[in-house]
Short mmCIF file of C-alpha atoms in Angstrom, two decimals:
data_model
loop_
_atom_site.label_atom_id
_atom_site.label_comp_id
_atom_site.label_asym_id
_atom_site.label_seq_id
_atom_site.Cartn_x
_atom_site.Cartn_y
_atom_site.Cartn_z
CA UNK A 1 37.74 -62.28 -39.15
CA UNK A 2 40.12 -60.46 -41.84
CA UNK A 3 43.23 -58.68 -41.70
CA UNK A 4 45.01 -56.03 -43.87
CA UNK A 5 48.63 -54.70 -43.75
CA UNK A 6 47.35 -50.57 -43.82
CA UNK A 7 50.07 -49.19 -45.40
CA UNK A 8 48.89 -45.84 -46.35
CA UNK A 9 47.16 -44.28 -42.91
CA UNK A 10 48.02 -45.98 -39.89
CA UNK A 11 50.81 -47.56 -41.55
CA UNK A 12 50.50 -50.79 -39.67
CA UNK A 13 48.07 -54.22 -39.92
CA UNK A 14 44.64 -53.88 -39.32
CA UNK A 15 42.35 -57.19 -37.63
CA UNK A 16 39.10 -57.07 -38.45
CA UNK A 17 35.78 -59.10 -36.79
CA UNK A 18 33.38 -60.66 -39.01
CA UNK A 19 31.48 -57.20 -39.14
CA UNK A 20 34.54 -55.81 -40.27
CA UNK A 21 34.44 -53.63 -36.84
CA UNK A 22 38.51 -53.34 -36.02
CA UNK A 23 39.65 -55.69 -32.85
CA UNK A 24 40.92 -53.18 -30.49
CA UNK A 25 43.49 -54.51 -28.14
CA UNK A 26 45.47 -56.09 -31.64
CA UNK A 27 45.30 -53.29 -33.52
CA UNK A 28 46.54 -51.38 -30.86
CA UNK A 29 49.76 -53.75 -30.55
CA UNK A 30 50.26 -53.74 -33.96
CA UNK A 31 50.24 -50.00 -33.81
CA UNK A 32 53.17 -49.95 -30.84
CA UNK A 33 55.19 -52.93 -32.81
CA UNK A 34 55.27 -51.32 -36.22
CA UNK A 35 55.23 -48.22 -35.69
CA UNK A 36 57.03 -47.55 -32.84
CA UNK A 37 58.65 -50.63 -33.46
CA UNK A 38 58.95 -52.08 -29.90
CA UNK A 39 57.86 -55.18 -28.16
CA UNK A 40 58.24 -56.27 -24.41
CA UNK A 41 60.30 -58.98 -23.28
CA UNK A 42 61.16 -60.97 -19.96
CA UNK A 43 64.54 -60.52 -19.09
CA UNK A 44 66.47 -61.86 -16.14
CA UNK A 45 68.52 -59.53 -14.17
CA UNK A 46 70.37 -59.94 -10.81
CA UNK A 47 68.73 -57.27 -8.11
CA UNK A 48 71.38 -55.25 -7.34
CA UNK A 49 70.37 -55.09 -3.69
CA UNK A 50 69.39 -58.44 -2.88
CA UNK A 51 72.15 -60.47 -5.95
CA UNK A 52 68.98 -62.76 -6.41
CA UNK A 53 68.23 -63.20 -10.07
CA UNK A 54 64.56 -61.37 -11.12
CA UNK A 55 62.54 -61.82 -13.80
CA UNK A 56 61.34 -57.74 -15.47
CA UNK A 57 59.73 -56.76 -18.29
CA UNK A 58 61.79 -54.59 -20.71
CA UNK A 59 60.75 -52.24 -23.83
CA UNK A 60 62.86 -53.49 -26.53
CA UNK A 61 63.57 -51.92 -29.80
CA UNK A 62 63.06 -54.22 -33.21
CA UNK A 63 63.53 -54.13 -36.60
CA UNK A 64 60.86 -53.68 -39.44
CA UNK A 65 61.43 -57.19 -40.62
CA UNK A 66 61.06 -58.34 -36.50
CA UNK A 67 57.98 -56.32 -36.21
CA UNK A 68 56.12 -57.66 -39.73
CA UNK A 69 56.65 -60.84 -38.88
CA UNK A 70 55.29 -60.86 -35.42
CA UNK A 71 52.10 -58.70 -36.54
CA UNK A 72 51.64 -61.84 -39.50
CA UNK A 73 51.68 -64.72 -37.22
CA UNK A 74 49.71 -62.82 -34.59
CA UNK A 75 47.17 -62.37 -37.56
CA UNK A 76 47.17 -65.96 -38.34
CA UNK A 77 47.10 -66.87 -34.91
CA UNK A 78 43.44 -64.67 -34.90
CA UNK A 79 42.38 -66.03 -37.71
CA UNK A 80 42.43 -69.86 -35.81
CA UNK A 81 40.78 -68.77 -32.77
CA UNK A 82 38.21 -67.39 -35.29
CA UNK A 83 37.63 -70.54 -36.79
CA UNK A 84 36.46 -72.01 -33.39
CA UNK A 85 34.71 -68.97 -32.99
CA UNK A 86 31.22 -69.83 -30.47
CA UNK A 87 32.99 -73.56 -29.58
CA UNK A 88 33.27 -73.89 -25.74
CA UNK A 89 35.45 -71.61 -24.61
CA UNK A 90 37.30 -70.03 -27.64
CA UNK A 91 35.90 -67.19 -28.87
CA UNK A 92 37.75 -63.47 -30.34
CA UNK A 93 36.24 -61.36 -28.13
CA UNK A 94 37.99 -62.76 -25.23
CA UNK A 95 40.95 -64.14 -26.75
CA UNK A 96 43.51 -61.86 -24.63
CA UNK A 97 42.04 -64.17 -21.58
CA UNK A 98 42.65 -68.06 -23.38
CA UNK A 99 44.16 -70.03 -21.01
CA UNK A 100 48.57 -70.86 -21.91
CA UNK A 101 47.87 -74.51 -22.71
CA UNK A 102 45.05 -73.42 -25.35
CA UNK A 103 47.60 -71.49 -27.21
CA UNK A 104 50.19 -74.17 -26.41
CA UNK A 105 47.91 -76.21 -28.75
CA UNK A 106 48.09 -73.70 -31.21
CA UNK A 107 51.99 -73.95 -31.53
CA UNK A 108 52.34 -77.45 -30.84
CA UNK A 109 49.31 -79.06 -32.10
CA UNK A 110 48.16 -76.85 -34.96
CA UNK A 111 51.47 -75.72 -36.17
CA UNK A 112 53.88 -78.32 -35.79
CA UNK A 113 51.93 -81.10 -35.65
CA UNK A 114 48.55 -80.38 -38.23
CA UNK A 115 50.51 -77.62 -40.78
CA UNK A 116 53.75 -79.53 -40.33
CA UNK A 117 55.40 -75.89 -39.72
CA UNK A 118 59.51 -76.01 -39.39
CA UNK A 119 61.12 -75.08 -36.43
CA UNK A 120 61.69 -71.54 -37.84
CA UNK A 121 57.82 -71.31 -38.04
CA UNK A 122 57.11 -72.19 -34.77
CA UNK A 123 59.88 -69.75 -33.28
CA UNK A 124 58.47 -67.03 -35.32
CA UNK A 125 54.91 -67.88 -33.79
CA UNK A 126 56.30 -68.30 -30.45
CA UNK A 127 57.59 -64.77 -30.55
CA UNK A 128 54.70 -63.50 -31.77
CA UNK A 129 52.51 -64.54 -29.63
CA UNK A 130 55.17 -63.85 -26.41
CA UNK A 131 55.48 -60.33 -27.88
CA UNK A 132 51.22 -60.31 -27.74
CA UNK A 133 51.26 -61.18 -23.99
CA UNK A 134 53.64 -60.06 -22.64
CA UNK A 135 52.46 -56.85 -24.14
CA UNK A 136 48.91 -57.13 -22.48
CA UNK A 137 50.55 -57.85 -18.85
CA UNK A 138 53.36 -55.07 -19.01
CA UNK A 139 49.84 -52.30 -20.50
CA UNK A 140 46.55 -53.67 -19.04
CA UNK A 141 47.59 -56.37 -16.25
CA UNK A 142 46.98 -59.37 -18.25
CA UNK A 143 47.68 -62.79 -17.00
CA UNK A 144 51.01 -63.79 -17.75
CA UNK A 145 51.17 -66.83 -20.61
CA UNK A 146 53.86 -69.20 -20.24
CA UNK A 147 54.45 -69.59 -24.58
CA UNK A 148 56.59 -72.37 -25.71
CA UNK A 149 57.27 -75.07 -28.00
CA UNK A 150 56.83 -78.59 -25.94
CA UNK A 151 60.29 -80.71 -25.88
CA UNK A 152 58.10 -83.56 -27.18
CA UNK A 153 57.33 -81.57 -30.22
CA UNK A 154 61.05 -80.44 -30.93
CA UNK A 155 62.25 -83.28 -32.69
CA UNK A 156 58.81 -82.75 -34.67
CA UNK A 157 59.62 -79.54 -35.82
CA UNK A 158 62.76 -80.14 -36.34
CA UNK A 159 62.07 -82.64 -38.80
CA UNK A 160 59.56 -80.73 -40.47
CA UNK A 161 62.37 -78.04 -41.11
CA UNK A 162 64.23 -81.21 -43.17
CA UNK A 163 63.70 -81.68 -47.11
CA UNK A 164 62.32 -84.69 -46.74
CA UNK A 165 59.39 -84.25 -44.30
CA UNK A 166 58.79 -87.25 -42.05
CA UNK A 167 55.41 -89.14 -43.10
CA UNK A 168 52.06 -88.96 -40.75
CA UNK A 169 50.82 -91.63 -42.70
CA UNK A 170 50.78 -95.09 -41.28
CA UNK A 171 49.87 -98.03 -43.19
CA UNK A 172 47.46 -100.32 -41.89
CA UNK A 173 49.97 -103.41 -41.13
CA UNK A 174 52.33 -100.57 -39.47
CA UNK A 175 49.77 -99.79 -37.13
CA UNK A 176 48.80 -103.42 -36.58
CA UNK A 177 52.44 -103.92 -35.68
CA UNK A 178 52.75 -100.95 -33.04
CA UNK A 179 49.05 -101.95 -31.53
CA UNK A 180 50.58 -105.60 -30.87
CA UNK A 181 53.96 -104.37 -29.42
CA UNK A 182 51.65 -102.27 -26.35
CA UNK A 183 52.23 -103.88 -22.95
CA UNK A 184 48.49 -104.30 -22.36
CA UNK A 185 45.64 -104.36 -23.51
CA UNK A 186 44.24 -101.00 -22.30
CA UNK A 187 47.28 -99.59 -24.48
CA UNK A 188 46.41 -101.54 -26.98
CA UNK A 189 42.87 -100.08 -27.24
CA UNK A 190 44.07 -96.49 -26.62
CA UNK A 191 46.01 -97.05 -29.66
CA UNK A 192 43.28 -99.08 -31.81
CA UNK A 193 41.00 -95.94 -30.85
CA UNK A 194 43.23 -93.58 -32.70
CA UNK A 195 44.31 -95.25 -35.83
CA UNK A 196 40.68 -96.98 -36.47
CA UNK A 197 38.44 -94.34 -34.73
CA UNK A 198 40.18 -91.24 -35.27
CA UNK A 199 40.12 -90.50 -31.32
CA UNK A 200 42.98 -87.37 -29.65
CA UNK A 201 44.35 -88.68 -27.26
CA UNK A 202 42.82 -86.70 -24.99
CA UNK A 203 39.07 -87.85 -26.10
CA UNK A 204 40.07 -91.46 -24.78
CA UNK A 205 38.51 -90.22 -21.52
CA UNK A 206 35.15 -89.52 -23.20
CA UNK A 207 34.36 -93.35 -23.14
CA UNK A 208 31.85 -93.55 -20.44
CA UNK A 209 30.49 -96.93 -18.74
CA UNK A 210 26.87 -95.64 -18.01
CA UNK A 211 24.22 -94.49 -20.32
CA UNK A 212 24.48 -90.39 -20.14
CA UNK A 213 22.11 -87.30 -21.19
CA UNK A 214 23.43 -84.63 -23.35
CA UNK A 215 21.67 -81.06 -24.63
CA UNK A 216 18.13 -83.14 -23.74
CA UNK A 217 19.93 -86.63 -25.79
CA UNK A 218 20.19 -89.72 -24.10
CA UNK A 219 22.85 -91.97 -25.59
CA UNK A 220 24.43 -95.29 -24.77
CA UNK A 221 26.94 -95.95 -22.90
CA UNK A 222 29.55 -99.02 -22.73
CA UNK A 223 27.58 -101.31 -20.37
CA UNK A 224 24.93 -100.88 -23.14
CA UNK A 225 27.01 -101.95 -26.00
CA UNK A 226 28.37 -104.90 -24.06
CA UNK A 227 25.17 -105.91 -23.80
CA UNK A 228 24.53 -105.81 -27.41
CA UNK A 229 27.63 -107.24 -28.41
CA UNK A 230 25.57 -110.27 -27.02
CA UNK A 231 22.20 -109.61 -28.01
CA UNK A 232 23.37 -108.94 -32.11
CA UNK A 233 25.85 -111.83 -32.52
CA UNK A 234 25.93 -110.58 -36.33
CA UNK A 235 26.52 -107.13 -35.91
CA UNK A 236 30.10 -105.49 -37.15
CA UNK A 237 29.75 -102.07 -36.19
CA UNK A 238 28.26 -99.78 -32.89
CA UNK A 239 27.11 -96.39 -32.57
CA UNK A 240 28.77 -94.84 -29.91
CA UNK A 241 28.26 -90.88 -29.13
CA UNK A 242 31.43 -88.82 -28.32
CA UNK A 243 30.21 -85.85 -25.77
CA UNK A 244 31.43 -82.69 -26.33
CA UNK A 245 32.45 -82.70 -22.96
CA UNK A 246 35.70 -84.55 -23.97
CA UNK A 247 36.50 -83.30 -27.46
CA UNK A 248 39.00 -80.86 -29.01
CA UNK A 249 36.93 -77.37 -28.81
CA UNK A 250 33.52 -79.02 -27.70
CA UNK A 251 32.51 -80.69 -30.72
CA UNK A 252 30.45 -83.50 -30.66
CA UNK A 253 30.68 -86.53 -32.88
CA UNK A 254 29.48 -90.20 -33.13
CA UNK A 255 32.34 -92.89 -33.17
CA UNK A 256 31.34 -96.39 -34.94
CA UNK A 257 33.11 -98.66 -33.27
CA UNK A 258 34.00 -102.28 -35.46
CA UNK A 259 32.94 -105.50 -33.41
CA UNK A 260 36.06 -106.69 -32.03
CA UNK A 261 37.02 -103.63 -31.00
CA UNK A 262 34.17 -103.46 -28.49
CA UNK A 263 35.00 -106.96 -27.89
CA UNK A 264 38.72 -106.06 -26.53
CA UNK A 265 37.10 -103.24 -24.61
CA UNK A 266 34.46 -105.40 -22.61
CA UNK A 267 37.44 -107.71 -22.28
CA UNK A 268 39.29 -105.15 -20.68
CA UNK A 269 36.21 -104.13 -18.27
CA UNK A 270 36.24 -107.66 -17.47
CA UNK A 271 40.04 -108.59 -16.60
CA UNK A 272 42.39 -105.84 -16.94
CA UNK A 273 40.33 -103.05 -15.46
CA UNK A 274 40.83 -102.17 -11.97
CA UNK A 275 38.01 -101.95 -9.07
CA UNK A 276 36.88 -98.46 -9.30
CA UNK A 277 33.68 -96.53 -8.80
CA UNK A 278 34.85 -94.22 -11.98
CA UNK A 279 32.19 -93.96 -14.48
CA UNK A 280 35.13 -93.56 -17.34
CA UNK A 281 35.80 -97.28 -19.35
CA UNK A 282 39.80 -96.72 -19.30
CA UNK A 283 41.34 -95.90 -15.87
CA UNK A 284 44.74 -95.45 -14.48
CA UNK A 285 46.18 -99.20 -13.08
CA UNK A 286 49.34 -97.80 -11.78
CA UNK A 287 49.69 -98.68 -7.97
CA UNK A 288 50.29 -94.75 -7.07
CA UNK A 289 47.28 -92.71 -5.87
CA UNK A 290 45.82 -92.53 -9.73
CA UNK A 291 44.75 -96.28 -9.87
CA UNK A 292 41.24 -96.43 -10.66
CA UNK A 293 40.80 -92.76 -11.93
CA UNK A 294 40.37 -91.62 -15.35
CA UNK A 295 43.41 -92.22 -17.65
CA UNK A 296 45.60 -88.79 -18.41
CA UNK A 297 44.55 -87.01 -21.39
CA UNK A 298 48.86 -87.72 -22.37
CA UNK A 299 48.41 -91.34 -22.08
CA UNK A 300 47.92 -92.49 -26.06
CA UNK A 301 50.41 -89.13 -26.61
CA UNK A 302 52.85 -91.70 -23.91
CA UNK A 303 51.83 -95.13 -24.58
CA UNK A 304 52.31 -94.69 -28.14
CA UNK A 305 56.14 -92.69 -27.79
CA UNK A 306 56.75 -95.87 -25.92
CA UNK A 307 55.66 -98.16 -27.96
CA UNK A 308 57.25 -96.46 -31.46
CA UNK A 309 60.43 -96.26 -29.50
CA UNK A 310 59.92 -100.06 -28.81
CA UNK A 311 58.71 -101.07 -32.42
CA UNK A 312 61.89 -98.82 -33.72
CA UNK A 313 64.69 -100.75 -31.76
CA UNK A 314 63.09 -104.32 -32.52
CA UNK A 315 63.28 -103.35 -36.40
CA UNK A 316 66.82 -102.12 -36.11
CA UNK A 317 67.80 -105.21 -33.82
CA UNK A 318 66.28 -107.54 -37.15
CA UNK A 319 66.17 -105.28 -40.15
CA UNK A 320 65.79 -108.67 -42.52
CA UNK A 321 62.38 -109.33 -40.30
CA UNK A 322 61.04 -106.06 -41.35
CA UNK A 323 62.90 -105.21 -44.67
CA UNK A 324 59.03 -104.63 -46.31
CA UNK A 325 58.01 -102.65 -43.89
CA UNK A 326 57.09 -99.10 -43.59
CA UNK A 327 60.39 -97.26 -42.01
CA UNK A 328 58.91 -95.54 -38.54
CA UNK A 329 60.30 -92.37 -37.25
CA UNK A 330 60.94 -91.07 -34.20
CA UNK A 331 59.07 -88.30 -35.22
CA UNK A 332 56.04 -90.13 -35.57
CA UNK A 333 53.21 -89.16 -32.85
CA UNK A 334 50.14 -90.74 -31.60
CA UNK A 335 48.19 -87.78 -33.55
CA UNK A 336 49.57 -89.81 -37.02
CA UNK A 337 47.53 -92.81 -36.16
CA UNK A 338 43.90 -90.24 -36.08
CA UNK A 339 45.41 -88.56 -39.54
CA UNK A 340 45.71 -92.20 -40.66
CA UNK A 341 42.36 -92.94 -40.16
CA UNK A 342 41.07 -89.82 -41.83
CA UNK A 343 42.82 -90.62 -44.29
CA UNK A 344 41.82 -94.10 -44.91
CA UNK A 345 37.97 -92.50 -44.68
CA UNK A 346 38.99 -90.02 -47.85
CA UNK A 347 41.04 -92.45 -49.81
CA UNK A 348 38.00 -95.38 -49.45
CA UNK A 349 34.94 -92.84 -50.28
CA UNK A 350 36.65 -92.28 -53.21
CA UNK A 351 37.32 -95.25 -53.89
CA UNK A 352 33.79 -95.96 -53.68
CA UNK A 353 32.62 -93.37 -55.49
CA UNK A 354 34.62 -93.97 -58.38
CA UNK A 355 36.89 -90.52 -58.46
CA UNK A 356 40.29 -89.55 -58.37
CA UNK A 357 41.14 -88.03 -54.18
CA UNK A 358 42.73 -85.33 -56.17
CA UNK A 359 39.26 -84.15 -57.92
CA UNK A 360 37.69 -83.54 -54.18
CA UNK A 361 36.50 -80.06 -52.95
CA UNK A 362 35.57 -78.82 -49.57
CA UNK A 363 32.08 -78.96 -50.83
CA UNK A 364 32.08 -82.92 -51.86
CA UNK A 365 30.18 -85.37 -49.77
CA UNK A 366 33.51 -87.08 -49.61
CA UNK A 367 35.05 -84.32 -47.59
CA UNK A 368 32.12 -83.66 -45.85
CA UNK A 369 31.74 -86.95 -44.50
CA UNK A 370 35.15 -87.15 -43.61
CA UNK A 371 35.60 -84.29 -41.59
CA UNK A 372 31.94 -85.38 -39.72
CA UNK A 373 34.02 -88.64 -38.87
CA UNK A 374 37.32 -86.54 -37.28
CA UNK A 375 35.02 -83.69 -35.85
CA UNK A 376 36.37 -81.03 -37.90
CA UNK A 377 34.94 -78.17 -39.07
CA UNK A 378 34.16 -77.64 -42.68
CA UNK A 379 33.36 -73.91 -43.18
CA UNK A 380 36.37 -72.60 -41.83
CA UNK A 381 38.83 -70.63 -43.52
CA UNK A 382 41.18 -73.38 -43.07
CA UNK A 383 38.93 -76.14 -45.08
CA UNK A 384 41.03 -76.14 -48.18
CA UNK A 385 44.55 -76.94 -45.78
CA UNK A 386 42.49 -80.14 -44.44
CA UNK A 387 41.35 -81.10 -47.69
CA UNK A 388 45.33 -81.09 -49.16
CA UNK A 389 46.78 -82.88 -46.50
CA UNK A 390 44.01 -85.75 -47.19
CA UNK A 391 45.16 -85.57 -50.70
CA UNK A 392 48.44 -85.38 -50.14
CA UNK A 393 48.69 -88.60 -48.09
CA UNK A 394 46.32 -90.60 -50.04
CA UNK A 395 49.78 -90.16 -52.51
CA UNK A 396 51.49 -91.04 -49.93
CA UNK A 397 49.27 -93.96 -49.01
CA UNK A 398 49.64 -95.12 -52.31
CA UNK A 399 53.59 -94.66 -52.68
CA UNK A 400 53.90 -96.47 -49.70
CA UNK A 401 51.84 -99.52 -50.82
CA UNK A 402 54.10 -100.04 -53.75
CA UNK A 403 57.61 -99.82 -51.83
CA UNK A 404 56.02 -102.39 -49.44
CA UNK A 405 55.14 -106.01 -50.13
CA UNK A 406 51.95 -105.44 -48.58
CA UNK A 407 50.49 -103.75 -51.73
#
């Protein structure tokens, strides 16, 4: 997918497939935002008959700057639903019908969160894609998208809109310290499985007791690990297969899990885990109607707010304790600990290898095998982003080493 800003003939952007055959429906908008320069809007209005407040759609009139500026980010917003284009569910040809919390993740995820986009950004992107929507419901009937940024993601944005941006990277001894300030060990693991496996939160509900089939595979399951943990008293490392069924956009990827962190999860199966029939390793032990099902896909996004929160007020209650320690920010999120990871894999192949992170290209074996480890994918148009935000915090990695004593 490409995009142009026609400024000769229709005198308004232009999106483009991969054939370069125009995308109807967005060229269309851009044509009744730019050119007319309009958008719709929800507005609340008190019925005149009734004095109950109503929600209506409303033609508004914008400016030129208003109207660029939603057209851009609704162009860059095509251009990411193009880079998942064929994966599960996402696809351009029927992006006007993506469910609200897939471009929720867009905004929240992507944006603020990956790009480390201000708050400004996000606004902008918000409006956009509001202006999109709401455009396809008032015209063609479209399903209405509720478009926001999340209030867990303000203070995220907002610090992204600061000079000093707050650091995703988390040293290894700074995540050692959050993992032992959980309240149990299932929290513990969720947050072990993001810092030293690179897991979402969400894909913590892909770990699956029983051995399972997949696209004619049969791969292991927990039970079968345990069992090895046993059988291979010297092995430090298991293969374990993450179905697409419970990644980000349905890809697959193998997770190779260090020995006692299989160890703490058979421990859990063992004592912490409640009697269920569930199939999933890491359940709900609340005493509501949950216990014993599959953990929420927010729980590391909750255990680990909890537990920063926690970590935060115990190094403010004894700064001298943790003087050489890494300073942790409230703006710190569970998705820092998987960035971590990645880039620990980046900074160690080259290590390894003998060159320089700043010498890597999209087309190195280092980068390769790093985004194989994260499930990322590495033809994309956004590659080269990835790629400088590995770079980037292997700097940071390195600054960070030398203010603390743990370097």
């Amino acid at each position: 997918m490409h995009r142009y800003s026609d400024k000769k003939i229709n005198k308004h952007n232009i999106y483009l497939d991969s054939d370069s055959v125009p995308i109807l429906l967005p060229c269309l908008f851009a044509r009744y935002t730019e050119v007319a320069g309009k958008k719709i809007e929800l507005i609340k209005r008190k019925n005149r008959n009734s004095d109950l407040i109503e929600n209506v759609f409303e033609e508004v009139f914008i400016g030129a700057d208003a109207s660029y500026k939603i057209c851009n980010h609704l162009g860059r917003f095509l251009e990411w639903v193009d880079k998942f284009e064929g994966e599960g569910n996402i696809t351009l040809s029927i992006h006007t019908a993506l469910p609200q919390e897939l471009i929720n993740d867009y905004i929240n995820e992507y944006l603020i969160t990956e790009c480390q986009s201000s708050e400004a950004v996000a606004n902008q992107a918000v409006n956009s894609l509001k202006a999109y929507y709401n455009w396809l419901q008032y015209f063609l009937d479209n399903k209405y998208k509720n478009i926001g940024i999340k209030s867990s993601h303000i203070p995220i944005a907002r610090s992204n809109s600061k000079p000093s941006l707050s650091v995703k990277y988390l040293l290894p001894q700074t995540r050692e310290l959050i993992y032992q300030s959980t309240s149990s060990l299932l929290e513990e693991i969720i947050l072990r499985n993001g810092g030293e496996l690179g897991c979402r939160s969400k894909e913590n509900q892909g770990f699956l007791l029983k051995d399972f089939n997949e696209s004619t595979q049969k791969y292991k399951g927990l039970l079968s690990l345990f069992k090895e943990l046993k059988k291979q008293p010297h092995k430090e490392e298991f293969k374990y297969y993450l179905s697409s069924l419970y990644t980000k956009y349905s890809r697959s990827r193998f997770l190779y899990i260090p020995r006692y962190l299989l160890e703490k999860m058979e421990q859990y199966f063992r004592l912490e885990r409640p009697l269920t029939d569930s199939n999933h390793l890491f359940v709900s032990n609340s005493t509501n109607l949950t216990r014993g099902r599959c953990i929420s896909t927010k729980f590391g996004t909750d255990t680990f707010a909890k537990t920063r929160n926690k970590v935060i007020k115990e190094i403010q209650n004894n700064p001298e304790v943790y003087r050489s320690y890494q300073n942790i920010e409230f703006t710190n999120v569970y998705h820092h600990l998987r960035h971590s990871f990645g880039t620990d894999i980046f900074y160690n192949l080259c290590e390894g290898a003998n060159k320089h992170y700043e010498s890597i290209t999209t087309t190195s074996a280092i980068y390769l095998t790093t985004a194989n480890r994260l499930g990322h994918k590495v033809d994309g148009q956004f590659s080269n982003s990835v790629t400088k935000s590995y770079i980037h915090s292997c700097g940071l990695k390195e600054q960070l080493l030398k203010e603390c004593s743990f370097g």
